[in-house]
Short mmCIF file of C-alpha atoms in Angstrom, two decimals:
data_model
loop_
_atom_site.label_atom_id
_atom_site.label_comp_id
_atom_site.label_asym_id
_atom_site.label_seq_id
_atom_site.Cartn_x
_atom_site.Cartn_y
_atom_site.Cartn_z
CA MET J 1 -3.87 3.31 23.27
CA TYR J 2 -4.15 3.12 19.78
CA ASN J 3 -3.15 -0.89 17.82
CA CYS J 4 -1.77 -0.43 14.70
CA GLY J 5 -2.76 -3.95 13.92
CA LYS J 6 -1.58 -5.82 11.26
CA ILE J 7 0.67 -4.36 9.16
CA ALA J 8 1.61 -4.25 5.34
CA ILE J 9 4.09 -2.40 3.57
CA ILE J 10 3.92 -1.37 -0.25
CA GLY J 11 6.21 -1.30 -1.95
CA GLY J 12 9.76 -2.37 -2.99
CA GLY J 13 12.25 -0.22 -3.40
CA SER J 14 14.85 1.23 -1.93
CA TRP J 15 13.48 2.59 1.43
CA ALA J 16 9.99 0.32 1.28
CA THR J 17 12.75 -2.59 2.38
CA ALA J 18 14.84 -0.11 5.59
CA ILE J 19 10.66 0.78 6.34
CA ALA J 20 11.02 -3.18 6.65
CA LYS J 21 13.87 -3.75 8.43
CA ILE J 22 12.44 -1.31 10.70
CA VAL J 23 8.68 -3.11 11.59
CA VAL J 24 9.62 -5.83 11.10
CA SER J 25 11.62 -5.90 14.25
CA HIS J 26 9.06 -5.15 16.44
CA THR J 27 6.49 -7.05 14.96
CA HIS J 28 8.34 -9.78 13.51
CA HIS J 29 5.36 -10.36 11.29
CA ILE J 30 4.63 -8.03 8.31
CA GLY J 31 2.21 -8.13 4.97
CA TRP J 32 4.32 -7.26 2.21
CA TYR J 33 3.05 -6.46 -1.21
CA MET J 34 5.44 -6.64 -4.77
CA ARG J 35 4.57 -5.94 -8.28
CA ARG J 36 6.80 -8.32 -9.91
CA ASP J 37 6.31 -12.39 -8.87
CA ASP J 38 9.93 -13.04 -10.13
CA ARG J 39 11.53 -10.84 -7.46
CA ILE J 40 9.70 -12.14 -4.89
CA GLU J 41 10.94 -15.65 -5.82
CA ASP J 42 13.92 -14.17 -5.55
CA PHE J 43 13.51 -12.47 -2.00
CA ARG J 44 12.63 -15.53 -0.41
CA ARG J 45 14.93 -17.97 -1.70
CA LEU J 46 18.05 -15.37 -0.43
CA GLY J 47 16.37 -13.73 2.59
CA HIS J 48 17.68 -10.50 1.19
CA ASN J 49 15.68 -7.29 -1.31
CA PRO J 50 17.68 -8.99 -4.74
CA ALA J 51 17.31 -5.84 -6.20
CA TYR J 52 18.26 -3.35 -3.04
CA LEU J 53 19.58 -2.90 0.17
CA THR J 54 21.10 -6.79 -0.90
CA SER J 55 23.05 -6.56 2.84
CA VAL J 56 19.76 -6.64 4.77
CA ARG J 57 18.48 -9.44 5.67
CA PHE J 58 14.81 -10.72 6.75
CA LYS J 59 13.53 -14.26 8.13
CA MET J 60 11.82 -15.86 6.45
CA ASP J 61 8.69 -16.55 7.54
CA GLU J 62 8.38 -13.29 9.20
CA ILE J 63 7.35 -11.98 5.83
CA ALA J 64 3.79 -12.53 4.17
CA PHE J 65 3.97 -11.58 0.35
CA THR J 66 2.38 -11.43 -1.90
CA SER J 67 2.15 -9.80 -5.82
CA ASP J 68 -1.89 -9.32 -5.30
CA ILE J 69 -2.60 -6.10 -3.65
CA ASN J 70 -6.00 -6.48 -3.33
CA LYS J 71 -5.45 -8.98 -0.04
CA ILE J 72 -2.86 -7.00 1.01
CA THR J 73 -5.47 -4.43 1.28
CA GLN J 74 -7.75 -6.29 2.79
CA LEU J 75 -5.81 -8.63 5.02
CA TYR J 76 -4.12 -6.01 6.84
CA ASP J 77 -4.73 -2.72 9.60
CA THR J 78 -2.22 -0.30 8.63
CA LEU J 79 -0.95 0.54 5.20
CA VAL J 80 2.41 1.59 4.87
CA PHE J 81 2.55 3.06 1.10
CA VAL J 82 6.58 3.09 -0.61
CA THR J 83 5.65 3.41 -3.68
CA PRO J 84 7.26 5.81 -6.19
CA SER J 85 4.84 8.65 -6.24
CA PRO J 86 4.62 8.34 -10.48
CA TYR J 87 2.71 4.93 -9.72
CA LEU J 88 0.92 4.60 -6.82
CA LYS J 89 -2.46 5.78 -9.26
CA SER J 90 -1.77 2.94 -11.01
CA HIS J 91 -1.35 0.51 -7.88
CA LEU J 92 -4.76 1.88 -5.93
CA LYS J 93 -6.35 1.87 -9.21
CA LYS J 94 -6.51 -2.10 -8.84
CA VAL J 95 -7.56 -1.89 -5.17
CA LYS J 96 -10.75 -2.78 -5.05
CA THR J 97 -10.73 -3.07 -1.10
CA ARG J 98 -12.41 0.18 1.43
CA LEU J 99 -9.72 2.51 2.27
CA ARG J 100 -10.81 4.67 4.63
CA ASP J 101 -10.99 2.05 7.45
CA LYS J 102 -7.84 1.66 7.39
CA PHE J 103 -4.81 3.28 9.10
CA ILE J 104 -3.15 4.63 5.99
CA ILE J 105 0.88 6.07 6.06
CA THR J 106 2.65 7.00 3.23
CA ALA J 107 6.03 6.97 2.94
CA ILE J 108 6.36 9.06 -0.32
CA LYS J 109 8.47 11.90 -0.85
CA GLY J 110 6.21 12.89 -3.73
CA ILE J 111 3.34 14.50 -5.52
CA VAL J 112 0.94 12.70 -7.68
CA PRO J 113 1.29 13.33 -11.36
CA ASP J 114 -1.78 15.00 -12.71
CA GLU J 115 -2.95 15.38 -9.86
CA ASN J 116 -0.86 17.63 -8.34
CA LEU J 117 -1.88 16.03 -5.07
CA VAL J 118 0.60 15.52 -1.89
CA CYS J 119 -0.05 11.74 -0.91
CA SER J 120 -2.53 12.23 1.98
CA GLU J 121 -4.66 15.01 -0.44
CA TYR J 122 -5.29 12.32 -2.73
CA PHE J 123 -6.07 9.70 -0.22
CA HIS J 124 -8.60 11.14 1.20
CA GLN J 125 -10.17 13.22 -2.42
CA VAL J 126 -10.80 9.66 -4.53
CA TYR J 127 -10.66 7.44 -1.69
CA ASP J 128 -12.61 8.99 1.05
CA VAL J 129 -9.79 8.63 3.37
CA PRO J 130 -10.28 10.59 6.71
CA TYR J 131 -7.49 12.40 7.32
CA GLU J 132 -7.82 11.79 10.94
CA ASN J 133 -6.45 8.01 9.42
CA LEU J 134 -3.58 9.58 7.21
CA ALA J 135 -0.40 10.21 8.36
CA CYS J 136 3.00 10.20 6.42
CA ILE J 137 6.86 9.86 7.51
CA GLY J 138 9.61 12.02 7.41
CA GLY J 139 13.01 13.41 8.49
CA PRO J 140 16.18 12.44 6.99
CA SER J 141 16.58 9.61 7.02
CA HIS J 142 18.45 7.53 3.53
CA ALA J 143 17.93 4.13 2.75
CA GLU J 144 21.14 3.11 3.10
CA GLU J 145 22.13 4.34 6.46
CA VAL J 146 19.06 3.43 8.12
CA ALA J 147 19.83 0.27 6.35
CA MET J 148 23.07 -0.32 8.52
CA GLU J 149 21.85 1.02 11.27
CA ARG J 150 23.22 4.42 11.80
CA LEU J 151 21.44 6.80 14.01
CA SER J 152 17.86 8.47 12.28
CA TYR J 153 15.45 11.17 13.26
CA LEU J 154 12.21 9.69 11.73
CA THR J 155 8.69 12.07 12.59
CA ILE J 156 5.33 10.56 11.73
CA GLY J 157 2.76 13.38 10.99
CA CYS J 158 -0.70 12.78 11.27
CA ALA J 159 -3.83 14.52 12.79
CA ASP J 160 -4.43 12.13 15.47
CA GLU J 161 -1.70 12.59 17.67
CA GLU J 162 -2.81 9.22 19.21
CA LYS J 163 -2.33 7.32 16.01
CA ALA J 164 1.11 9.07 15.20
CA LYS J 165 2.32 8.22 18.36
CA ALA J 166 1.13 4.50 17.98
CA PHE J 167 2.97 4.25 15.07
CA THR J 168 5.97 6.12 16.26
CA GLU J 169 6.35 3.58 19.43
CA VAL J 170 6.73 0.98 15.91
CA LEU J 171 9.41 2.21 14.72
CA ALA J 172 11.33 3.36 17.66
CA SER J 173 14.42 1.51 18.41
CA ASN J 174 17.70 2.70 19.71
CA TYR J 175 19.34 3.32 15.87
CA ILE J 176 15.47 4.83 15.35
CA LYS J 177 14.29 8.33 17.00
CA THR J 178 10.65 9.33 16.65
CA LYS J 179 8.41 11.96 17.75
CA THR J 180 5.65 12.43 16.64
CA SER J 181 3.15 16.02 14.34
CA THR J 182 0.17 17.14 12.73
CA ASP J 183 1.77 18.94 9.96
CA VAL J 184 0.92 16.20 7.48
CA ILE J 185 0.52 18.75 4.77
CA GLY J 186 3.64 20.35 5.41
CA ILE J 187 5.65 17.43 5.97
CA GLU J 188 4.57 16.11 2.70
CA TYR J 189 5.34 19.20 0.50
CA SER J 190 8.79 20.23 2.02
CA SER J 191 9.48 16.33 0.99
CA VAL J 192 8.77 17.11 -2.56
CA LEU J 193 10.11 21.03 -2.02
CA LYS J 194 13.38 19.22 -0.37
CA ASN J 195 14.34 16.40 -3.55
CA VAL J 196 13.15 19.88 -6.38
CA TYR J 197 15.71 21.94 -4.15
CA ALA J 198 18.66 19.01 -3.59
CA ILE J 199 18.65 18.57 -7.71
CA ALA J 200 19.39 22.85 -7.92
CA SER J 201 22.82 21.23 -5.12
CA GLY J 202 23.85 18.95 -7.42
CA ILE J 203 22.92 20.95 -10.85
CA CYS J 204 25.63 23.73 -8.82
CA SER J 205 28.03 20.88 -8.26
CA GLY J 206 27.94 19.92 -11.46
CA LEU J 207 28.86 23.31 -12.40
CA LYS J 208 31.81 23.22 -10.02
CA TYR J 209 29.99 25.83 -8.15
CA GLY J 210 31.85 25.72 -4.03
CA ASP J 211 31.33 24.70 -0.34
CA ASN J 212 30.49 28.00 0.01
CA PHE J 213 27.70 28.81 -2.67
CA GLN J 214 25.89 25.67 -1.75
CA ALA J 215 25.28 27.29 1.73
CA VAL J 216 24.04 29.66 0.25
CA LEU J 217 21.79 28.14 -2.09
CA LEU J 218 19.90 26.07 1.33
CA SER J 219 20.20 29.11 3.49
CA ASN J 220 17.72 29.98 0.14
CA ALA J 221 15.59 27.57 -0.53
CA MET J 222 14.90 27.26 3.23
CA GLN J 223 13.33 30.74 2.51
CA GLU J 224 11.54 29.59 -0.59
CA MET J 225 9.92 25.79 1.09
CA ASN J 226 8.55 28.34 4.56
CA ARG J 227 7.44 30.85 2.18
CA PHE J 228 5.11 28.05 0.53
CA LEU J 229 4.74 25.94 3.18
CA LEU J 230 3.18 29.02 5.49
CA THR J 231 1.27 29.77 1.89
CA ILE J 232 -1.02 26.25 1.51
CA ASN J 233 -0.78 25.83 5.33
CA PRO J 234 0.03 28.87 7.53
CA MET J 235 0.63 26.58 11.20
CA SER J 236 1.87 28.60 14.44
CA LYS J 237 3.06 25.34 15.41
CA ARG J 238 5.11 24.07 12.58
CA SER J 239 9.10 25.62 12.77
CA ILE J 240 10.88 24.98 9.97
CA ILE J 241 14.54 24.77 11.39
CA ASP J 242 13.10 21.13 13.05
CA SER J 243 14.42 18.01 11.59
CA VAL J 244 11.48 16.83 9.60
CA TYR J 245 12.33 20.52 7.15
CA LEU J 246 15.69 21.77 7.93
CA GLY J 247 17.08 18.22 8.65
CA ASP J 248 15.29 16.43 5.70
CA GLN J 249 16.82 19.35 3.69
CA LEU J 250 20.43 19.43 4.31
CA VAL J 251 20.92 15.95 3.57
CA THR J 252 18.94 15.14 0.57
CA GLY J 253 21.12 18.38 -0.62
CA TYR J 254 24.09 17.64 0.44
CA SER J 255 24.27 13.59 0.77
CA ASN J 256 26.15 11.32 -1.70
CA PHE J 257 23.09 8.91 -0.88
CA SER J 258 20.37 11.32 -2.30
CA ARG J 259 19.48 10.16 -5.88
CA ASN J 260 17.84 13.41 -6.11
CA ARG J 261 21.68 15.55 -6.28
CA THR J 262 23.36 13.04 -8.36
CA PHE J 263 21.20 13.06 -10.77
CA GLY J 264 21.57 17.37 -10.09
CA THR J 265 24.89 16.87 -10.41
CA MET J 266 24.48 14.72 -13.88
CA ILE J 267 22.61 17.74 -15.80
CA GLY J 268 25.44 19.56 -14.04
CA LYS J 269 28.22 18.23 -15.64
CA GLY J 270 26.36 18.16 -19.45
CA TYR J 271 24.32 14.66 -19.39
CA ASN J 272 20.91 15.26 -21.09
CA VAL J 273 17.78 14.96 -18.85
CA LYS J 274 16.93 11.07 -20.17
CA THR J 275 20.62 9.92 -20.14
CA ALA J 276 20.63 10.87 -16.51
CA GLN J 277 17.60 8.62 -15.75
CA ILE J 278 18.68 5.81 -17.93
CA GLU J 279 22.84 5.39 -16.33
CA MET J 280 21.22 6.13 -12.76
CA GLU J 281 18.39 2.77 -12.65
CA MET J 282 16.23 4.26 -10.41
CA ILE J 283 13.97 7.30 -9.50
CA ALA J 284 15.03 10.84 -8.72
CA GLU J 285 11.77 11.92 -7.49
CA GLY J 286 13.05 15.45 -7.99
CA TYR J 287 12.76 15.49 -11.34
CA PHE J 288 8.46 15.17 -11.26
CA GLY J 289 7.94 16.85 -8.33
CA THR J 290 9.46 19.99 -9.93
CA LYS J 291 6.62 19.87 -12.57
CA CYS J 292 3.93 19.31 -10.08
CA MET J 293 5.38 22.00 -8.02
CA LYS J 294 5.61 24.45 -10.54
CA GLU J 295 2.31 23.86 -11.57
CA ILE J 296 1.03 24.20 -7.94
CA ASN J 297 2.56 27.50 -7.75
CA ARG J 298 1.24 28.74 -10.48
CA HIS J 299 -2.43 29.23 -8.67
CA MET J 300 -0.43 29.79 -5.57
CA HIS J 301 1.74 32.72 -6.74
CA VAL J 302 4.74 32.19 -4.46
CA ASN J 303 7.51 33.71 -4.84
CA MET J 304 10.06 30.11 -6.18
CA PRO J 305 13.55 30.83 -7.83
CA ILE J 306 14.99 28.17 -7.37
CA LEU J 307 12.19 25.43 -8.26
CA ASP J 308 11.67 28.00 -11.40
CA ALA J 309 15.28 27.37 -12.20
CA VAL J 310 15.56 23.89 -12.09
CA TYR J 311 11.75 23.71 -13.86
CA ASN J 312 14.03 26.09 -16.38
CA ILE J 313 16.13 23.24 -16.60
CA LEU J 314 14.66 20.23 -16.29
CA TYR J 315 12.02 20.77 -18.91
CA GLU J 316 12.38 23.95 -20.96
CA ARG J 317 15.64 22.70 -22.03
CA ILE J 318 17.30 26.56 -20.73
CA SER J 319 20.91 26.01 -20.25
CA PRO J 320 21.68 25.53 -16.87
CA GLN J 321 25.21 27.87 -16.79
CA ILE J 322 22.28 30.99 -17.36
CA GLU J 323 20.25 29.70 -15.25
CA ILE J 324 22.22 29.60 -12.02
CA LYS J 325 24.06 32.76 -13.06
CA LEU J 326 20.72 34.54 -12.93
CA LEU J 327 19.31 32.96 -9.54
CA THR J 328 23.49 34.02 -8.25
CA ASP J 329 22.65 37.69 -8.52
CA SER J 330 19.33 36.82 -6.56
CA PHE J 331 20.70 35.84 -3.65
CA ARG J 332 22.37 37.91 -0.97
#
């Protein structure tokens, strides 16, 4: 049986905090990389993350904090990356450690900008990490609900099923149910697309479209996602109605915890992109994911009208009313 060894969390946001809570309850020790020393000092003093999920308390003797990413990558065997996708590249540029020998797990639901690669592809192509050492965390799992220990279901994707199973055992608890999958690429791309579709859902909410239309929108979104996944990775064992695909889409498209839906709602109400981003004070991954997916699909040529509509609204500054009206005429 594979042993995950010493586990480190890389990132300091809400999802990183929720994952750290789960992992440390099993291992009673984690390494934790945060970029800012002042944030680490406040964390140690307060006993909780000073900026995210402040109700979650930690035992400080179970955490080895550092702002040195090289130290964390040298000392730990399993590295769980939970940084926003736009910042992953800049963090990794500082790393001098040989990453190909580590077990790399990404909980980043986004694409590396400029490279237009999902995280596993980026680690494989740029850092030569073999696919059997790459895993991802997917599934419907708002950090806020995990922090409150509300029942959640997570899927660990990895080409090496033994490694995936080993990490599910680190996560499993009375409020976390786990399963494994070998569809790493599919899970990662679905995690990107569901944020795009959540923005679309929010835009429609801001425009006062009702629940009836939202259901039709998300039904069409899942058909669109399935077309793309079948094109990029025609995996016979994948079922688009599994919780890691459909479930994640539903919770991101409907929940008030969804920052992408919130961002879209503000756009639908008339905010411009910059103002919405400033007021949210949190990153909506779907904004960056929309542009990356649009560029990727220029080569794939998949029929993706919802992606196109969101791109036109966010990047071409076309009226949300016009774009969504065009979508309504195309849906059945």
